[in-house]
Amino acid sequence: MPTKSFNCYKVYLLPDKEPVVKMIIGIDDTDSREGMCTTYLASLLIDELSGIGTLITNPLLIRLNPTIPHKTRGNAAISFSIDCSDPQAVIDHVISRVSQFSRLECDTTNPGIAFVMDEQLSQVKNELDDFFKRAVTDVIPIDDAINLAQKLGLEFRTFKNGRGLIGSLAACGAMLNSGWDHTYEYLAYRKQDVWGSPRSVDIDSIYEADRNTYPETWDSVDFANNLVVCVPHSHDPVLFGIRGTSRTSVTEAAKTIISEPVERSRIFKTNQGTDMHLLPAECISDIEDMHSYILEGIVLEKAETIRGGHSIFVLGDDLGNAIECAAFEPTKNFRNIIRKLVPGDRVVVYGSVMDKTLNVEKINIFSLADNYEFHNPACPECSKRMKSAGAGQGYRCKKCGTSAKELETIKMEREIELGFYEVFPCARRHLAKPLIRFEDCEFPMFPGR
Ligand code: ATP
């Protein structure tokens, strides 16, 4: 059998005439904070395998439960679908590349690869689809993944503790169900010899790409905070990533960007920007840590800003339960919205719960309560504020001798409008649906535009 070399690695050329077999491959947990990225490894594999007579379609970038502590960055898993004539050669190649490129020296890197073969597709569809939805919203033990893979008779490979099997099975499940809301991301990767060095991307060209394609693309720049957000600062191979509604829009934006040489690029279909992680919460007592919710309630206590700059208010439900809701420091100006809420405001909050606190990603303000402030009464003669006349003795103007029993109640203007508000792009979670994707959003706030 003839061979072809890719980056010093040899894979078999598949003969044209053999019967073609369909297979889905899921991969997760290959990188560490010091380098690599599972999307890069998948892109490399797709290019290598495409070069040997296979047909690869539909690569998926699936974001899973954003509260999982083991994640390196954004809790992503990858899958792609492949038509090939020698599945075993493909399986061997994928396993070899994952073992070669994964950051196995890192404690928290525990790769997993799952293979779903042609004849299994229809039988495993429902269970893998359920597993996918569970992996986005819930917390799954490793044993559940191993048991499921064994029960379904799937070919799989794990490294170290094998936690990556959770994500790789979930990504296969996503491939088997096309009914979920989706967006696209165009990822451009750096040449290997510059990994770890500062990225060279022309900032003006990113702003131009955004101007040309927004709102079909989003989160390339953060106008409110004057930041470029589509170029990472980490050691991984990603040069930039453009998010948008379609392959056309992300490609158009990417073509405008002037940068250092790109080694390869890939467009992934993804559940980013869909709010797929959010569960509707009927009441606060149903809420659990490490899950994400949409919760309606009434503000019970105004936001307090604690050390570190985090603003936290208390939300109550109709059953008398309460939960702390936070706009953390990285959400920057979004905290100004949260600080304007007062007791009695009716809101719906969207976000993940950790340590019994809901981290607000979006808020929809339904009704505003009257806001009163209490001041010492004004003197009817000189208009100056009276002073306290002593405990229980009301207030007196020293100059005019006038007095009053009660504090004066002043109704304050509310400095906030009804409607939806979201964190700025620099603090947005991958899964969080941007307001520009809400068709029925009446009061969207487009920060800084
Ligand atoms: P990478 O680019 O390597 O995928 P990442 O930020 O996406 O980086 P991982 O390194 O993959 O994070 O770590 C996340 C780990 O958590 C993976 O092993 C994945 O299988 C696992 N995981 C994902 N979702 C869940 C879940 N719902 N419950 C339990 N574990 C999960």
CSV table of N, CA, C and O and ligand atoms in Angstrom, one decimal, residues 27-33 35-40 61-78 108-112 131-142 161-170 290, ligand 1:
chain,number,residue,atom,x,y,z
A,27,ILE,N,-13.2,13.7,20.1
A,27,ILE,CA,-11.9,13.9,20.8
A,27,ILE,C,-12.1,15.0,21.8
A,27,ILE,O,-12.7,16.0,21.6
A,28,ASP,N,-11.4,14.7,23.0
A,28,ASP,CA,-11.5,15.8,24.0
A,28,ASP,C,-10.3,15.6,25.0
A,28,ASP,O,-9.7,14.6,25.1
A,29,ASP,N,-10.0,16.8,25.6
A,29,ASP,CA,-9.0,16.9,26.7
A,29,ASP,C,-7.6,16.6,26.3
A,29,ASP,O,-6.9,15.7,26.9
A,30,THR,N,-7.1,17.3,25.3
A,30,THR,CA,-5.7,17.0,24.9
A,30,THR,C,-4.8,18.1,25.3
A,30,THR,O,-3.6,18.0,25.1
A,31,ASP,N,-5.3,19.3,25.7
A,31,ASP,CA,-4.4,20.4,25.9
A,31,ASP,C,-4.1,20.7,27.4
A,31,ASP,O,-4.7,20.2,28.3
A,32,SER,N,-3.2,21.7,27.6
A,32,SER,CA,-2.9,22.2,28.9
A,32,SER,C,-2.8,23.7,28.8
A,32,SER,O,-2.8,24.2,27.7
A,33,ARG,N,-2.7,24.4,29.9
A,33,ARG,CA,-2.6,25.9,29.8
A,33,ARG,C,-1.3,26.3,29.2
A,33,ARG,O,-1.1,27.4,28.7
A,35,GLY,N,-0.1,24.9,26.5
A,35,GLY,CA,-0.1,24.7,25.0
A,35,GLY,C,-1.1,23.7,24.5
A,35,GLY,O,-1.8,23.1,25.2
A,36,MET,N,-1.2,23.7,23.2
A,36,MET,CA,-2.1,22.9,22.4
A,36,MET,C,-3.5,23.3,22.5
A,36,MET,O,-3.9,24.2,23.3
A,37,CYS,N,-4.4,22.7,21.7
A,37,CYS,CA,-5.8,23.0,21.7
A,37,CYS,C,-6.4,21.9,20.9
A,37,CYS,O,-5.9,21.5,19.9
A,38,THR,N,-7.5,21.3,21.5
A,38,THR,CA,-8.1,20.2,20.9
A,38,THR,C,-8.6,20.5,19.5
A,38,THR,O,-8.6,19.7,18.6
A,39,THR,N,-9.1,21.8,19.3
A,39,THR,CA,-9.5,22.2,17.9
A,39,THR,C,-8.4,22.1,16.9
A,39,THR,O,-8.6,21.8,15.8
A,40,TYR,N,-7.2,22.4,17.4
A,40,TYR,CA,-6.0,22.4,16.5
A,40,TYR,C,-5.7,20.9,16.1
A,40,TYR,O,-5.5,20.6,14.9
A,61,LEU,N,-17.5,21.9,17.0
A,61,LEU,CA,-16.9,22.4,18.2
A,61,LEU,C,-18.0,22.5,19.3
A,61,LEU,O,-18.8,23.4,19.2
A,62,ILE,N,-18.0,21.6,20.2
A,62,ILE,CA,-19.1,21.6,21.2
A,62,ILE,C,-18.6,22.1,22.6
A,62,ILE,O,-17.6,21.6,23.1
A,63,ARG,N,-19.3,23.0,23.1
A,63,ARG,CA,-19.0,23.5,24.4
A,63,ARG,C,-19.8,22.8,25.4
A,63,ARG,O,-21.0,22.6,25.2
A,64,LEU,N,-19.2,22.3,26.5
A,64,LEU,CA,-19.9,21.5,27.5
A,64,LEU,C,-20.0,22.4,28.8
A,64,LEU,O,-19.7,23.5,28.8
A,65,ASN,N,-20.6,21.7,29.8
A,65,ASN,CA,-20.9,22.5,31.1
A,65,ASN,C,-19.8,23.4,31.5
A,65,ASN,O,-18.7,23.0,31.8
A,66,PRO,N,-20.1,24.7,31.5
A,66,PRO,CA,-19.0,25.7,31.7
A,66,PRO,C,-18.5,25.7,33.1
A,66,PRO,O,-17.5,26.4,33.4
A,67,THR,N,-19.2,25.0,34.1
A,67,THR,CA,-18.7,25.1,35.5
A,67,THR,C,-17.8,24.0,35.8
A,67,THR,O,-17.3,23.9,37.0
A,68,ILE,N,-17.5,23.1,34.9
A,68,ILE,CA,-16.6,21.9,35.2
A,68,ILE,C,-15.2,22.4,35.6
A,68,ILE,O,-14.5,23.0,34.8
A,69,PRO,N,-14.7,22.0,36.8
A,69,PRO,CA,-13.5,22.5,37.3
A,69,PRO,C,-12.2,22.0,36.5
A,69,PRO,O,-11.2,22.6,36.5
A,70,HIS,N,-12.4,20.8,35.9
A,70,HIS,CA,-11.2,20.2,35.2
A,70,HIS,C,-10.9,20.9,33.9
A,70,HIS,O,-9.9,20.6,33.3
A,71,LYS,N,-11.7,21.8,33.5
A,71,LYS,CA,-11.5,22.3,32.1
A,71,LYS,C,-10.2,23.1,32.0
A,71,LYS,O,-9.8,23.7,33.0
A,72,THR,N,-9.6,23.1,30.8
A,72,THR,CA,-8.4,23.9,30.7
A,72,THR,C,-8.8,25.4,30.4
A,72,THR,O,-8.3,26.3,31.0
A,73,ARG,N,-9.7,25.6,29.5
A,73,ARG,CA,-10.2,27.0,29.2
A,73,ARG,C,-11.8,26.9,29.1
A,73,ARG,O,-12.5,27.2,30.0
A,74,GLY,N,-12.2,26.6,27.9
A,74,GLY,CA,-13.6,26.8,27.6
A,74,GLY,C,-14.5,25.5,27.5
A,74,GLY,O,-15.6,25.5,27.0
A,75,ASN,N,-13.9,24.4,28.1
A,75,ASN,CA,-14.6,23.1,28.1
A,75,ASN,C,-15.2,22.8,26.7
A,75,ASN,O,-16.4,22.7,26.5
A,76,ALA,N,-14.3,22.6,25.7
A,76,ALA,CA,-14.7,22.3,24.4
A,76,ALA,C,-14.4,20.8,24.1
A,76,ALA,O,-13.5,20.2,24.6
A,77,ALA,N,-15.2,20.2,23.2
A,77,ALA,CA,-14.9,18.9,22.7
A,77,ALA,C,-15.2,18.9,21.2
A,77,ALA,O,-15.9,19.8,20.7
A,78,ILE,N,-14.5,18.0,20.4
A,78,ILE,CA,-14.6,18.1,19.0
A,78,ILE,C,-15.1,16.7,18.4
A,78,ILE,O,-14.8,15.7,19.0
A,108,THR,N,-3.9,17.6,34.5
A,108,THR,CA,-5.3,17.7,34.2
A,108,THR,C,-5.6,17.4,32.7
A,108,THR,O,-6.7,17.6,32.3
A,109,THR,N,-4.6,16.9,32.0
A,109,THR,CA,-4.9,16.5,30.6
A,109,THR,C,-5.1,15.0,30.6
A,109,THR,O,-4.2,14.2,30.9
A,110,ASN,N,-6.3,14.6,30.3
A,110,ASN,CA,-6.7,13.2,30.3
A,110,ASN,C,-7.5,12.8,29.0
A,110,ASN,O,-8.7,12.7,29.1
A,111,PRO,N,-6.8,12.7,27.9
A,111,PRO,CA,-7.5,12.6,26.6
A,111,PRO,C,-8.5,11.4,26.5
A,111,PRO,O,-8.3,10.3,27.2
A,112,GLY,N,-9.5,11.6,25.7
A,112,GLY,CA,-10.4,10.5,25.4
A,112,GLY,C,-10.8,10.6,23.9
A,112,GLY,O,-11.0,11.7,23.4
A,131,PHE,N,-26.7,11.9,26.2
A,131,PHE,CA,-25.4,12.2,26.9
A,131,PHE,C,-24.9,13.5,26.6
A,131,PHE,O,-24.3,14.2,27.4
A,132,PHE,N,-25.0,13.9,25.3
A,132,PHE,CA,-24.5,15.2,24.9
A,132,PHE,C,-25.3,16.3,25.7
A,132,PHE,O,-24.6,17.2,26.2
A,133,LYS,N,-26.6,16.2,25.7
A,133,LYS,CA,-27.4,17.3,26.4
A,133,LYS,C,-27.0,17.3,27.9
A,133,LYS,O,-26.9,18.4,28.5
A,134,ARG,N,-26.8,16.1,28.5
A,134,ARG,CA,-26.4,16.1,29.9
A,134,ARG,C,-25.0,16.7,30.1
A,134,ARG,O,-24.8,17.4,31.1
A,135,ALA,N,-24.1,16.4,29.2
A,135,ALA,CA,-22.8,17.0,29.3
A,135,ALA,C,-22.7,18.5,29.2
A,135,ALA,O,-21.8,19.1,29.8
A,136,VAL,N,-23.7,19.1,28.6
A,136,VAL,CA,-23.8,20.6,28.5
A,136,VAL,C,-24.4,21.2,29.7
A,136,VAL,O,-24.0,22.3,30.1
A,137,THR,N,-25.3,20.4,30.4
A,137,THR,CA,-26.0,21.0,31.5
A,137,THR,C,-25.7,20.5,32.9
A,137,THR,O,-26.0,21.1,33.9
A,138,ASP,N,-25.1,19.3,32.9
A,138,ASP,CA,-25.0,18.5,34.2
A,138,ASP,C,-23.6,18.1,34.4
A,138,ASP,O,-22.7,18.4,33.6
A,139,VAL,N,-23.3,17.4,35.5
A,139,VAL,CA,-22.0,17.0,35.9
A,139,VAL,C,-22.0,15.4,35.8
A,139,VAL,O,-22.8,14.8,36.4
A,140,ILE,N,-21.0,14.9,35.0
A,140,ILE,CA,-21.1,13.4,34.7
A,140,ILE,C,-19.8,12.8,35.2
A,140,ILE,O,-18.7,13.2,35.0
A,141,PRO,N,-20.0,11.7,36.0
A,141,PRO,CA,-18.8,11.0,36.5
A,141,PRO,C,-18.1,10.2,35.3
A,141,PRO,O,-18.8,9.8,34.4
A,142,ILE,N,-16.8,10.0,35.4
A,142,ILE,CA,-16.1,9.3,34.3
A,142,ILE,C,-16.7,7.9,34.1
A,142,ILE,O,-16.8,7.4,32.9
A,161,ASN,N,-6.5,9.2,33.3
A,161,ASN,CA,-7.8,8.8,34.0
A,161,ASN,C,-8.9,8.8,33.0
A,161,ASN,O,-10.0,8.4,33.3
A,162,GLY,N,-8.7,9.2,31.7
A,162,GLY,CA,-9.7,9.1,30.7
A,162,GLY,C,-10.9,10.0,30.7
A,162,GLY,O,-11.9,9.7,30.0
A,163,ARG,N,-10.8,11.1,31.5
A,163,ARG,CA,-11.9,12.0,31.6
A,163,ARG,C,-12.4,12.5,30.3
A,163,ARG,O,-13.6,12.8,30.1
A,164,GLY,N,-11.5,12.6,29.3
A,164,GLY,CA,-11.8,13.2,28.0
A,164,GLY,C,-12.9,12.3,27.3
A,164,GLY,O,-13.5,12.8,26.3
A,165,LEU,N,-13.1,11.1,27.8
A,165,LEU,CA,-14.1,10.3,27.1
A,165,LEU,C,-15.5,10.9,27.3
A,165,LEU,O,-16.4,10.8,26.4
A,166,ILE,N,-15.7,11.7,28.4
A,166,ILE,CA,-17.0,12.3,28.6
A,166,ILE,C,-17.3,13.3,27.4
A,166,ILE,O,-18.3,13.2,26.8
A,167,GLY,N,-16.3,14.2,27.2
A,167,GLY,CA,-16.5,15.1,26.1
A,167,GLY,C,-16.5,14.5,24.7
A,167,GLY,O,-17.3,14.9,23.8
A,168,SER,N,-15.7,13.5,24.5
A,168,SER,CA,-15.6,12.9,23.2
A,168,SER,C,-17.0,12.2,22.8
A,168,SER,O,-17.5,12.3,21.7
A,169,LEU,N,-17.6,11.5,23.8
A,169,LEU,CA,-18.9,10.9,23.6
A,169,LEU,C,-20.0,11.9,23.3
A,169,LEU,O,-20.8,11.8,22.5
A,170,ALA,N,-19.9,13.0,24.1
A,170,ALA,CA,-20.9,14.1,24.0
A,170,ALA,C,-20.8,14.7,22.6
A,170,ALA,O,-21.8,15.0,22.0
A,290,MET,N,-22.9,24.1,40.1
A,290,MET,CA,-22.4,23.6,38.9
A,290,MET,C,-23.4,23.3,37.8
A,290,MET,O,-23.3,22.4,37.0
B,1,ATP,P1,-9.5,21.2,25.5
B,1,ATP,O1,-9.1,22.2,24.4
B,1,ATP,O2,-8.4,20.2,25.9
B,1,ATP,O3,-10.7,20.5,25.2
B,1,ATP,P2,-11.0,22.5,27.6
B,1,ATP,O4,-11.0,23.8,28.3
B,1,ATP,O5,-12.1,22.3,26.6
B,1,ATP,O6,-9.7,22.1,26.9
B,1,ATP,P3,-10.6,20.1,28.8
B,1,ATP,O7,-9.1,20.1,29.0
B,1,ATP,O8,-11.2,19.3,27.7
B,1,ATP,O9,-11.1,21.5,28.8
B,1,ATP,O10,-11.2,19.6,30.2
B,1,ATP,C1,-12.5,19.4,30.5
B,1,ATP,C2,-12.8,18.0,31.0
B,1,ATP,O11,-14.0,17.9,31.6
B,1,ATP,C3,-12.7,16.9,29.9
B,1,ATP,O12,-12.1,15.8,30.3
B,1,ATP,C4,-14.2,16.6,29.6
B,1,ATP,O13,-14.4,15.3,29.2
B,1,ATP,C5,-14.8,16.8,31.0
B,1,ATP,N1,-16.2,17.2,31.0
B,1,ATP,C6,-16.8,17.9,30.1
B,1,ATP,N2,-18.1,18.1,30.4
B,1,ATP,C7,-18.3,17.5,31.5
B,1,ATP,C8,-19.4,17.2,32.4
B,1,ATP,N3,-20.6,17.8,32.1
B,1,ATP,N4,-19.2,16.5,33.5
B,1,ATP,C9,-18.0,16.0,33.8
B,1,ATP,N5,-16.9,16.2,33.1
B,1,ATP,C10,-17.0,16.9,31.9
